[in-house]
Amino acid sequence: MKKGRVFSGARPTGRQHLGNYLGAIKNYVALQDDYDCVYCVVDLHALTTLRGTEHLKEWTYEMVLDWLAAGMDPELGTIIFVQSNVPQVTELHMILSMVTPLGKLTRLPTFKEKVQQQPDNVNYGLVGYPVLMASDITIYKASVVPVGVDQASHLELTREIVRTFNFHFGPVLIEPQAKYTEIPKVLGIDGVNKMSKSLDNHIELASEPDELYARVRMMVTDPQRQRRTDPGRPEVCNVYSLHNIFTPPETVQQIDADCRAAAIGCVDCKKVLAENLAGHLAPFRDRRAQLAGDPDHVWNVLNDGAQRANAIASQVIAEVKTAVGLP
Ligand code: SF4
């Protein structure tokens, strides 16, 4: 017996990197044991920037291929689909926008951030983004949404929108609960910024071992360790942070001691990390190659997911329209 239905969405960003895996995908896979999971490629949300829209199809394919290779699995009942393939969500977006005060949307810190990021394109979609998110969640009657602390305000707004809607029109929509997830901040190879494709500081999950090593070799380490003979500080080194995740604990302990005593050089230390990373990701790479052997597989999964999502959404939008009184 599952504990409820989880919804989560991610923008199509193509091949996934270690930050995506540790920050989201790993959790998506784990949630499948306890919840009915609905995972969505939110391509409409991606339109708010109007950048790279010609790549949306390719990025969707590559991202979902990585999701499947990592263990997100329709055979377990998980619904994986593309947001725009279930257009009822845009109908619900329109209806929910009527019960959402504009001031709440423009006061959200995330909206203010977006305005700073793209001052020349402050479009209506940016303002309505959290309302579309509320529609994404409620149209699939999700009871649980995994969120990091930074997204908490959006989910709180969803809950407020649901309460307002239900107050006016009756108890139709489910108020989702937050499932707070500890999302580790995975730094990029620059050792400063969060791992991100746009900053080109990422390590792709699908990298071949030599590509992995090339990226790991570029990683910034303890800046005070200028020479091989300088003792290092593992606690400020991003290579060491990744060792903590991908290297066996006894080796990590040894690296800690050797780094502090300057008994290991950064080049060798990185070699160990690259080998462990490659070993850890080997089953993922094999599975990805196997799935990619059938170019239709990803699209079949997404078509099937859209049909299943559609069945839920059709029912909910019909209930909503009846409750509102639309003829
Ligand atoms: S030896 Fe390893 S842990 Fe120490 S600074 Fe170099 S890369 Fe970082």
mmCIF file of C-alpha atoms and ligand atoms in Angstrom:
data_model
loop_
_atom_site.group_PDB
_atom_site.id
_atom_site.type_symbol
_atom_site.label_atom_id
_atom_site.label_comp_id
_atom_site.label_asym_id
_atom_site.label_seq_id
_atom_site.Cartn_x
_atom_site.Cartn_y
_atom_site.Cartn_z
ATOM 1 C CA MET A 1 0.000 0.000 0.000
ATOM 2 C CA LYS A 2 1.518 3.308 -1.138
ATOM 3 C CA LYS A 3 1.465 6.377 1.112
ATOM 4 C CA GLY A 4 0.039 8.801 -1.454
ATOM 5 C CA ARG A 5 0.811 10.470 -4.767
ATOM 6 C CA VAL A 6 3.964 12.496 -5.282
ATOM 7 C CA PHE A 7 4.349 15.110 -7.996
ATOM 8 C CA SER A 8 7.584 16.677 -9.111
ATOM 9 C CA GLY A 9 8.685 18.443 -12.258
ATOM 10 C CA ALA A 10 11.955 19.455 -13.853
ATOM 11 C CA ARG A 11 12.718 21.671 -16.813
ATOM 12 C CA PRO A 12 14.159 19.884 -19.835
ATOM 13 C CA THR A 13 17.891 20.510 -19.607
ATOM 14 C CA GLY A 14 19.356 17.653 -21.643
ATOM 15 C CA ARG A 15 21.990 15.316 -20.283
ATOM 16 C CA GLN A 16 21.929 15.332 -16.506
ATOM 17 C CA HIS A 17 24.911 15.990 -14.282
ATOM 18 C CA LEU A 18 26.031 14.918 -10.830
ATOM 19 C CA GLY A 19 24.227 17.884 -9.256
ATOM 20 C CA ASN A 20 20.930 16.827 -10.869
ATOM 21 C CA TYR A 21 21.488 13.250 -9.731
ATOM 22 C CA LEU A 22 22.376 13.962 -6.107
ATOM 23 C CA GLY A 23 19.896 16.841 -5.807
ATOM 24 C CA ALA A 24 16.821 15.290 -7.419
ATOM 25 C CA ILE A 25 17.006 12.081 -9.438
ATOM 26 C CA LYS A 26 18.296 9.907 -6.586
ATOM 27 C CA ASN A 27 15.349 11.050 -4.480
ATOM 28 C CA TYR A 28 12.879 10.548 -7.366
ATOM 29 C CA VAL A 29 14.044 6.944 -7.643
ATOM 30 C CA ALA A 30 13.820 6.304 -3.884
ATOM 31 C CA LEU A 31 10.291 7.761 -3.586
ATOM 32 C CA GLN A 32 8.974 5.117 -5.982
ATOM 33 C CA ASP A 33 9.102 2.531 -3.159
ATOM 34 C CA ASP A 34 6.559 4.358 -1.006
ATOM 35 C CA TYR A 35 4.541 6.607 -3.315
ATOM 36 C CA ASP A 36 2.677 6.679 -6.615
ATOM 37 C CA CYS A 37 4.983 9.004 -8.472
ATOM 38 C CA VAL A 38 4.119 11.500 -11.183
ATOM 39 C CA TYR A 39 7.234 13.027 -12.747
ATOM 40 C CA CYS A 40 6.870 15.734 -15.331
ATOM 41 C CA VAL A 41 9.159 17.405 -17.850
ATOM 42 C CA VAL A 42 7.928 20.966 -17.416
ATOM 43 C CA ASP A 43 8.504 22.275 -20.923
ATOM 44 C CA LEU A 44 5.967 25.120 -20.579
ATOM 45 C CA HIS A 45 7.868 26.456 -17.578
ATOM 46 C CA ALA A 46 11.007 26.371 -19.725
ATOM 47 C CA LEU A 47 9.417 28.870 -22.133
ATOM 48 C CA THR A 48 9.611 31.717 -19.615
ATOM 49 C CA THR A 49 13.202 32.439 -20.651
ATOM 50 C CA LEU A 50 12.567 32.024 -24.412
ATOM 51 C CA ARG A 51 16.127 30.720 -24.704
ATOM 52 C CA GLY A 52 17.034 27.539 -26.575
ATOM 53 C CA THR A 53 13.437 26.593 -27.328
ATOM 54 C CA GLU A 54 14.576 24.910 -30.555
ATOM 55 C CA HIS A 55 16.398 22.345 -28.376
ATOM 56 C CA LEU A 56 13.444 21.437 -26.132
ATOM 57 C CA LYS A 57 12.755 18.148 -27.907
ATOM 58 C CA GLU A 58 16.369 17.008 -27.818
ATOM 59 C CA TRP A 59 16.810 18.125 -24.190
ATOM 60 C CA THR A 60 13.631 16.304 -23.188
ATOM 61 C CA TYR A 61 14.848 13.099 -24.833
ATOM 62 C CA GLU A 62 18.300 13.226 -23.238
ATOM 63 C CA MET A 63 16.966 14.087 -19.794
ATOM 64 C CA VAL A 64 14.334 11.339 -19.771
ATOM 65 C CA LEU A 65 16.882 8.832 -21.070
ATOM 66 C CA ASP A 66 19.023 9.681 -18.037
ATOM 67 C CA TRP A 67 16.009 9.449 -15.711
ATOM 68 C CA LEU A 68 15.162 5.982 -16.973
ATOM 69 C CA ALA A 69 18.777 4.820 -16.855
ATOM 70 C CA ALA A 70 19.005 6.032 -13.243
ATOM 71 C CA GLY A 71 16.018 3.917 -12.200
ATOM 72 C CA MET A 72 12.868 5.994 -12.634
ATOM 73 C CA ASP A 73 10.654 3.221 -13.847
ATOM 74 C CA PRO A 74 7.139 3.171 -15.363
ATOM 75 C CA GLU A 75 7.024 -0.565 -14.552
ATOM 76 C CA LEU A 76 6.781 0.484 -10.890
ATOM 77 C CA GLY A 77 3.689 2.536 -11.685
ATOM 78 C CA THR A 78 5.581 5.818 -12.109
ATOM 79 C CA ILE A 79 4.068 8.229 -14.610
ATOM 80 C CA ILE A 80 6.696 10.098 -16.638
ATOM 81 C CA PHE A 81 5.391 12.611 -19.160
ATOM 82 C CA VAL A 82 5.764 16.026 -20.766
ATOM 83 C CA GLN A 83 3.738 18.895 -19.290
ATOM 84 C CA SER A 84 2.463 20.309 -22.597
ATOM 85 C CA ASN A 85 1.121 16.885 -23.617
ATOM 86 C CA VAL A 86 -1.611 17.238 -21.004
ATOM 87 C CA PRO A 87 -3.185 20.601 -21.907
ATOM 88 C CA GLN A 88 -5.789 20.462 -19.115
ATOM 89 C CA VAL A 89 -3.079 21.912 -16.879
ATOM 90 C CA THR A 90 -3.257 25.201 -18.786
ATOM 91 C CA GLU A 91 -7.038 25.314 -18.324
ATOM 92 C CA LEU A 92 -6.611 24.846 -14.602
ATOM 93 C CA HIS A 93 -3.868 27.489 -14.635
ATOM 94 C CA MET A 94 -6.355 29.985 -16.059
ATOM 95 C CA ILE A 95 -9.004 29.140 -13.458
ATOM 96 C CA LEU A 96 -6.569 29.206 -10.517
ATOM 97 C CA SER A 97 -5.199 32.558 -11.682
ATOM 98 C CA MET A 98 -8.631 34.012 -10.782
ATOM 99 C CA VAL A 99 -8.148 33.144 -7.110
ATOM 100 C CA THR A 100 -4.514 34.264 -6.876
ATOM 101 C CA PRO A 101 -3.786 37.834 -5.759
ATOM 102 C CA LEU A 102 -1.306 39.493 -8.109
ATOM 103 C CA GLY A 103 0.561 41.101 -5.214
ATOM 104 C CA LYS A 104 1.445 37.701 -3.756
ATOM 105 C CA LEU A 105 3.060 36.672 -7.029
ATOM 106 C CA THR A 106 5.063 39.827 -7.539
ATOM 107 C CA ARG A 107 6.304 39.763 -3.925
ATOM 108 C CA LEU A 108 7.781 36.259 -4.213
ATOM 109 C CA PRO A 109 11.585 36.343 -3.863
ATOM 110 C CA THR A 110 11.909 33.984 -6.840
ATOM 111 C CA PHE A 111 10.001 36.427 -9.059
ATOM 112 C CA LYS A 112 12.263 39.289 -7.973
ATOM 113 C CA GLU A 113 15.295 37.148 -8.758
ATOM 114 C CA LYS A 114 13.952 36.382 -12.239
ATOM 115 C CA VAL A 115 13.349 40.062 -12.886
ATOM 116 C CA GLN A 116 16.997 40.700 -12.087
ATOM 117 C CA GLN A 117 18.143 37.811 -14.254
ATOM 118 C CA GLN A 118 16.145 38.818 -17.334
ATOM 119 C CA PRO A 119 15.213 42.511 -16.978
ATOM 120 C CA ASP A 120 14.488 42.778 -20.714
ATOM 121 C CA ASN A 121 11.938 39.984 -20.665
ATOM 122 C CA VAL A 122 9.688 40.283 -17.610
ATOM 123 C CA ASN A 123 6.833 38.426 -19.269
ATOM 124 C CA TYR A 124 3.442 37.429 -17.905
ATOM 125 C CA GLY A 125 4.579 33.787 -17.774
ATOM 126 C CA LEU A 126 7.192 34.696 -15.168
ATOM 127 C CA VAL A 127 4.535 36.213 -12.906
ATOM 128 C CA GLY A 128 2.129 33.304 -13.406
ATOM 129 C CA TYR A 129 4.811 30.630 -13.019
ATOM 130 C CA PRO A 130 3.819 29.642 -9.437
ATOM 131 C CA VAL A 131 0.155 29.408 -10.507
ATOM 132 C CA LEU A 132 1.107 27.007 -13.301
ATOM 133 C CA MET A 133 3.098 25.085 -10.706
ATOM 134 C CA ALA A 134 0.017 24.951 -8.456
ATOM 135 C CA SER A 135 -1.935 23.599 -11.436
ATOM 136 C CA ASP A 136 0.747 20.978 -12.141
ATOM 137 C CA ILE A 137 0.438 19.670 -8.607
ATOM 138 C CA THR A 138 -3.309 19.850 -8.129
ATOM 139 C CA ILE A 139 -4.411 18.544 -11.532
ATOM 140 C CA TYR A 140 -2.836 15.183 -10.623
ATOM 141 C CA LYS A 141 -4.284 15.226 -7.093
ATOM 142 C CA ALA A 142 -0.790 14.979 -5.652
ATOM 143 C CA SER A 143 -0.794 14.801 -1.871
ATOM 144 C CA VAL A 144 2.967 15.151 -1.434
ATOM 145 C CA VAL A 145 5.582 17.335 -3.108
ATOM 146 C CA PRO A 146 9.291 16.847 -2.420
ATOM 147 C CA VAL A 147 10.814 20.296 -1.936
ATOM 148 C CA GLY A 148 14.069 21.842 -0.927
ATOM 149 C CA VAL A 149 13.877 24.694 1.548
ATOM 150 C CA ASP A 150 14.373 27.248 -1.272
ATOM 151 C CA GLN A 151 11.135 26.134 -2.981
ATOM 152 C CA ALA A 152 9.063 26.153 0.192
ATOM 153 C CA SER A 153 7.438 29.522 -0.572
ATOM 154 C CA HIS A 154 6.090 28.273 -3.915
ATOM 155 C CA LEU A 155 4.505 25.240 -2.332
ATOM 156 C CA GLU A 156 3.040 27.392 0.419
ATOM 157 C CA LEU A 157 1.466 29.532 -2.280
ATOM 158 C CA THR A 158 0.021 26.407 -3.912
ATOM 159 C CA ARG A 159 -1.526 25.465 -0.591
ATOM 160 C CA GLU A 160 -3.021 28.953 -0.234
ATOM 161 C CA ILE A 161 -4.413 28.844 -3.772
ATOM 162 C CA VAL A 162 -6.025 25.469 -3.047
ATOM 163 C CA ARG A 163 -7.559 26.745 0.182
ATOM 164 C CA THR A 164 -8.951 29.822 -1.561
ATOM 165 C CA PHE A 165 -10.331 27.757 -4.440
ATOM 166 C CA ASN A 166 -11.939 25.228 -2.097
ATOM 167 C CA PHE A 167 -13.365 28.040 0.054
ATOM 168 C CA HIS A 168 -15.120 29.553 -2.970
ATOM 169 C CA PHE A 169 -16.125 26.447 -4.883
ATOM 170 C CA GLY A 170 -16.131 23.489 -2.487
ATOM 171 C CA PRO A 171 -13.576 20.848 -1.498
ATOM 172 C CA VAL A 172 -12.383 19.769 -4.938
ATOM 173 C CA LEU A 173 -8.616 20.225 -4.866
ATOM 174 C CA ILE A 174 -6.160 18.461 -2.579
ATOM 175 C CA GLU A 175 -3.883 20.640 -0.447
ATOM 176 C CA PRO A 176 -0.447 19.099 -0.964
ATOM 177 C CA GLN A 177 1.980 18.519 1.894
ATOM 178 C CA ALA A 178 5.653 19.362 1.591
ATOM 179 C CA LYS A 179 8.086 16.533 1.938
ATOM 180 C CA TYR A 180 11.218 18.389 2.904
ATOM 181 C CA THR A 181 14.209 16.824 1.304
ATOM 182 C CA GLU A 182 17.751 17.522 2.212
ATOM 183 C CA ILE A 183 19.121 18.631 -1.112
ATOM 184 C CA PRO A 184 22.898 18.615 -0.968
ATOM 185 C CA LYS A 185 24.525 21.615 -2.570
ATOM 186 C CA VAL A 186 26.798 20.031 -5.123
ATOM 187 C CA LEU A 187 29.500 22.430 -6.189
ATOM 188 C CA GLY A 188 30.802 22.489 -9.726
ATOM 189 C CA ILE A 189 34.359 21.793 -10.794
ATOM 190 C CA ASP A 190 35.167 25.465 -10.115
ATOM 191 C CA GLY A 191 34.665 24.670 -6.420
ATOM 192 C CA VAL A 192 32.676 27.888 -5.921
ATOM 193 C CA ASN A 193 29.320 27.765 -7.709
ATOM 194 C CA LYS A 194 26.538 25.214 -7.612
ATOM 195 C CA MET A 195 27.037 22.630 -10.354
ATOM 196 C CA SER A 196 25.242 23.907 -13.418
ATOM 197 C CA LYS A 197 25.309 23.361 -17.152
ATOM 198 C CA SER A 198 25.007 27.061 -17.880
ATOM 199 C CA LEU A 199 28.234 27.720 -15.936
ATOM 200 C CA ASP A 200 29.951 24.786 -17.678
ATOM 201 C CA ASN A 201 31.201 23.536 -14.318
ATOM 202 C CA HIS A 202 29.327 20.234 -14.450
ATOM 203 C CA ILE A 203 30.175 16.538 -14.719
ATOM 204 C CA GLU A 204 27.703 14.604 -16.872
ATOM 205 C CA LEU A 205 26.403 11.276 -15.624
ATOM 206 C CA ALA A 206 26.755 9.764 -19.075
ATOM 207 C CA SER A 207 30.445 10.694 -19.420
ATOM 208 C CA GLU A 208 32.835 7.955 -20.466
ATOM 209 C CA PRO A 209 35.630 7.217 -17.922
ATOM 210 C CA ASP A 210 38.197 9.295 -19.835
ATOM 211 C CA GLU A 211 35.783 12.237 -20.026
ATOM 212 C CA LEU A 212 35.114 11.886 -16.294
ATOM 213 C CA TYR A 213 38.803 11.966 -15.563
ATOM 214 C CA ALA A 214 39.295 15.021 -17.787
ATOM 215 C CA ARG A 215 36.599 16.909 -15.841
ATOM 216 C CA VAL A 216 37.801 15.741 -12.414
ATOM 217 C CA ARG A 217 41.346 16.787 -13.339
ATOM 218 C CA MET A 218 40.031 20.341 -13.872
ATOM 219 C CA MET A 219 38.522 20.502 -10.366
ATOM 220 C CA VAL A 220 39.699 23.303 -8.106
ATOM 221 C CA THR A 221 41.136 21.982 -4.817
ATOM 222 C CA ASP A 222 42.306 23.615 -1.596
ATOM 223 C CA PRO A 223 43.591 27.005 -2.850
ATOM 224 C CA GLN A 224 46.239 27.098 -0.096
ATOM 225 C CA ARG A 225 47.836 23.932 -1.435
ATOM 226 C CA GLN A 226 50.149 25.504 -3.992
ATOM 227 C CA ARG A 227 52.909 22.864 -3.991
ATOM 228 C CA ARG A 228 52.859 19.109 -3.624
ATOM 229 C CA THR A 229 54.652 19.478 -0.293
ATOM 230 C CA ASP A 230 52.029 21.842 1.192
ATOM 231 C CA PRO A 231 49.660 20.138 3.644
ATOM 232 C CA GLY A 232 46.035 20.287 2.447
ATOM 233 C CA ARG A 233 42.654 20.908 4.062
ATOM 234 C CA PRO A 234 40.150 18.306 2.873
ATOM 235 C CA GLU A 235 37.281 20.171 4.523
ATOM 236 C CA VAL A 236 37.556 23.027 2.005
ATOM 237 C CA CYS A 237 38.187 20.806 -1.027
ATOM 238 C CA ASN A 238 35.389 19.871 -3.392
ATOM 239 C CA VAL A 239 37.267 16.795 -4.599
ATOM 240 C CA TYR A 240 37.106 15.560 -1.032
ATOM 241 C CA SER A 241 33.337 16.296 -0.821
ATOM 242 C CA LEU A 242 32.796 14.006 -3.795
ATOM 243 C CA HIS A 243 35.109 11.370 -2.279
ATOM 244 C CA ASN A 244 32.717 11.368 0.669
ATOM 245 C CA ILE A 245 29.920 10.286 -1.659
ATOM 246 C CA PHE A 246 31.650 7.994 -4.147
ATOM 247 C CA THR A 247 34.709 6.561 -2.388
ATOM 248 C CA PRO A 248 34.662 3.781 0.256
ATOM 249 C CA PRO A 249 34.884 5.243 3.814
ATOM 250 C CA GLU A 250 38.206 3.644 4.711
ATOM 251 C CA THR A 251 39.837 5.169 1.600
ATOM 252 C CA VAL A 252 38.269 8.530 2.430
ATOM 253 C CA GLN A 253 39.815 8.371 5.898
ATOM 254 C CA GLN A 254 43.202 7.584 4.392
ATOM 255 C CA ILE A 255 42.898 10.469 1.921
ATOM 256 C CA ASP A 256 41.992 12.804 4.772
ATOM 257 C CA ALA A 257 45.128 11.834 6.690
ATOM 258 C CA ASP A 258 47.402 11.787 3.633
ATOM 259 C CA CYS A 259 46.140 15.164 2.405
ATOM 260 C CA ARG A 260 46.831 16.818 5.773
ATOM 261 C CA ALA A 261 50.319 15.270 5.862
ATOM 262 C CA ALA A 262 51.035 16.109 2.190
ATOM 263 C CA ALA A 263 51.502 12.396 1.619
ATOM 264 C CA ILE A 264 49.255 12.385 -1.437
ATOM 265 C CA GLY A 265 49.252 14.835 -4.326
ATOM 266 C CA CYS A 266 46.045 16.335 -5.747
ATOM 267 C CA VAL A 267 46.631 14.673 -9.125
ATOM 268 C CA ASP A 268 46.666 11.203 -7.542
ATOM 269 C CA CYS A 269 43.767 12.053 -5.294
ATOM 270 C CA LYS A 270 41.709 13.087 -8.323
ATOM 271 C CA LYS A 271 42.660 9.895 -10.135
ATOM 272 C CA VAL A 272 41.176 7.864 -7.270
ATOM 273 C CA LEU A 273 37.994 9.936 -7.381
ATOM 274 C CA ALA A 274 37.639 9.592 -11.157
ATOM 275 C CA GLU A 275 38.051 5.806 -10.908
ATOM 276 C CA ASN A 276 35.451 5.509 -8.165
ATOM 277 C CA LEU A 277 33.075 7.806 -9.993
ATOM 278 C CA ALA A 278 33.469 5.791 -13.198
ATOM 279 C CA GLY A 279 32.828 2.551 -11.283
ATOM 280 C CA HIS A 280 29.797 4.004 -9.552
ATOM 281 C CA LEU A 281 28.303 5.240 -12.825
ATOM 282 C CA ALA A 282 29.133 2.125 -14.888
ATOM 283 C CA PRO A 283 25.709 0.437 -14.409
ATOM 284 C CA PHE A 284 24.050 3.755 -15.305
ATOM 285 C CA ARG A 285 26.092 4.074 -18.511
ATOM 286 C CA ASP A 286 25.349 0.467 -19.510
ATOM 287 C CA ARG A 287 21.639 0.882 -18.915
ATOM 288 C CA ARG A 288 21.622 4.171 -20.819
ATOM 289 C CA ALA A 289 23.350 2.606 -23.809
ATOM 290 C CA GLN A 290 20.904 -0.282 -23.737
ATOM 291 C CA LEU A 291 17.863 2.041 -23.616
ATOM 292 C CA ALA A 292 19.286 4.274 -26.341
ATOM 293 C CA GLY A 293 19.435 1.212 -28.601
ATOM 294 C CA ASP A 294 15.718 1.699 -29.192
ATOM 295 C CA PRO A 295 15.305 5.358 -30.224
ATOM 296 C CA ASP A 296 11.509 5.107 -29.748
ATOM 297 C CA HIS A 297 11.699 3.882 -26.178
ATOM 298 C CA VAL A 298 11.802 7.298 -24.488
ATOM 299 C CA TRP A 299 8.964 8.623 -26.665
ATOM 300 C CA ASN A 300 6.886 5.496 -25.973
ATOM 301 C CA VAL A 301 7.377 5.983 -22.219
ATOM 302 C CA LEU A 302 6.374 9.642 -22.543
ATOM 303 C CA ASN A 303 3.320 8.858 -24.697
ATOM 304 C CA ASP A 304 2.157 6.215 -22.288
ATOM 305 C CA GLY A 305 2.798 8.583 -19.358
ATOM 306 C CA ALA A 306 0.832 11.371 -21.076
ATOM 307 C CA GLN A 307 -2.155 9.049 -21.540
ATOM 308 C CA ARG A 308 -2.126 8.029 -17.902
ATOM 309 C CA ALA A 309 -1.646 11.629 -16.738
ATOM 310 C CA ASN A 310 -4.433 12.674 -19.087
ATOM 311 C CA ALA A 311 -6.875 10.227 -17.497
ATOM 312 C CA ILE A 312 -6.330 11.824 -14.063
ATOM 313 C CA ALA A 313 -6.275 15.404 -15.368
ATOM 314 C CA SER A 314 -9.499 15.003 -17.392
ATOM 315 C CA GLN A 315 -11.356 13.896 -14.308
ATOM 316 C CA VAL A 316 -9.995 16.725 -12.159
ATOM 317 C CA ILE A 317 -10.635 19.488 -14.696
ATOM 318 C CA ALA A 318 -14.217 18.217 -15.124
ATOM 319 C CA GLU A 319 -14.722 18.370 -11.342
ATOM 320 C CA VAL A 320 -13.197 21.862 -11.227
ATOM 321 C CA LYS A 321 -15.381 23.196 -14.049
ATOM 322 C CA THR A 322 -18.511 21.767 -12.478
ATOM 323 C CA ALA A 323 -17.582 23.234 -9.089
ATOM 324 C CA VAL A 324 -16.901 26.663 -10.612
ATOM 325 C CA GLY A 325 -20.169 26.514 -12.524
ATOM 326 C CA LEU A 326 -18.802 26.720 -16.039
ATOM 327 C CA PRO A 327 -21.486 25.577 -18.473
HETATM 328 S S1 SF4 B 1 44.848 15.861 -1.828
HETATM 329 FE FE1 SF4 B 1 42.748 15.533 -2.418
HETATM 330 S S2 SF4 B 1 41.536 16.262 -0.693
HETATM 331 FE FE2 SF4 B 1 43.618 17.107 -0.475
HETATM 332 S S3 SF4 B 1 43.482 19.136 -1.439
HETATM 333 FE FE3 SF4 B 1 44.250 17.673 -2.972
HETATM 334 S S4 SF4 B 1 42.412 17.005 -4.049
HETATM 335 FE FE4 SF4 B 1 41.753 17.950 -2.157
#
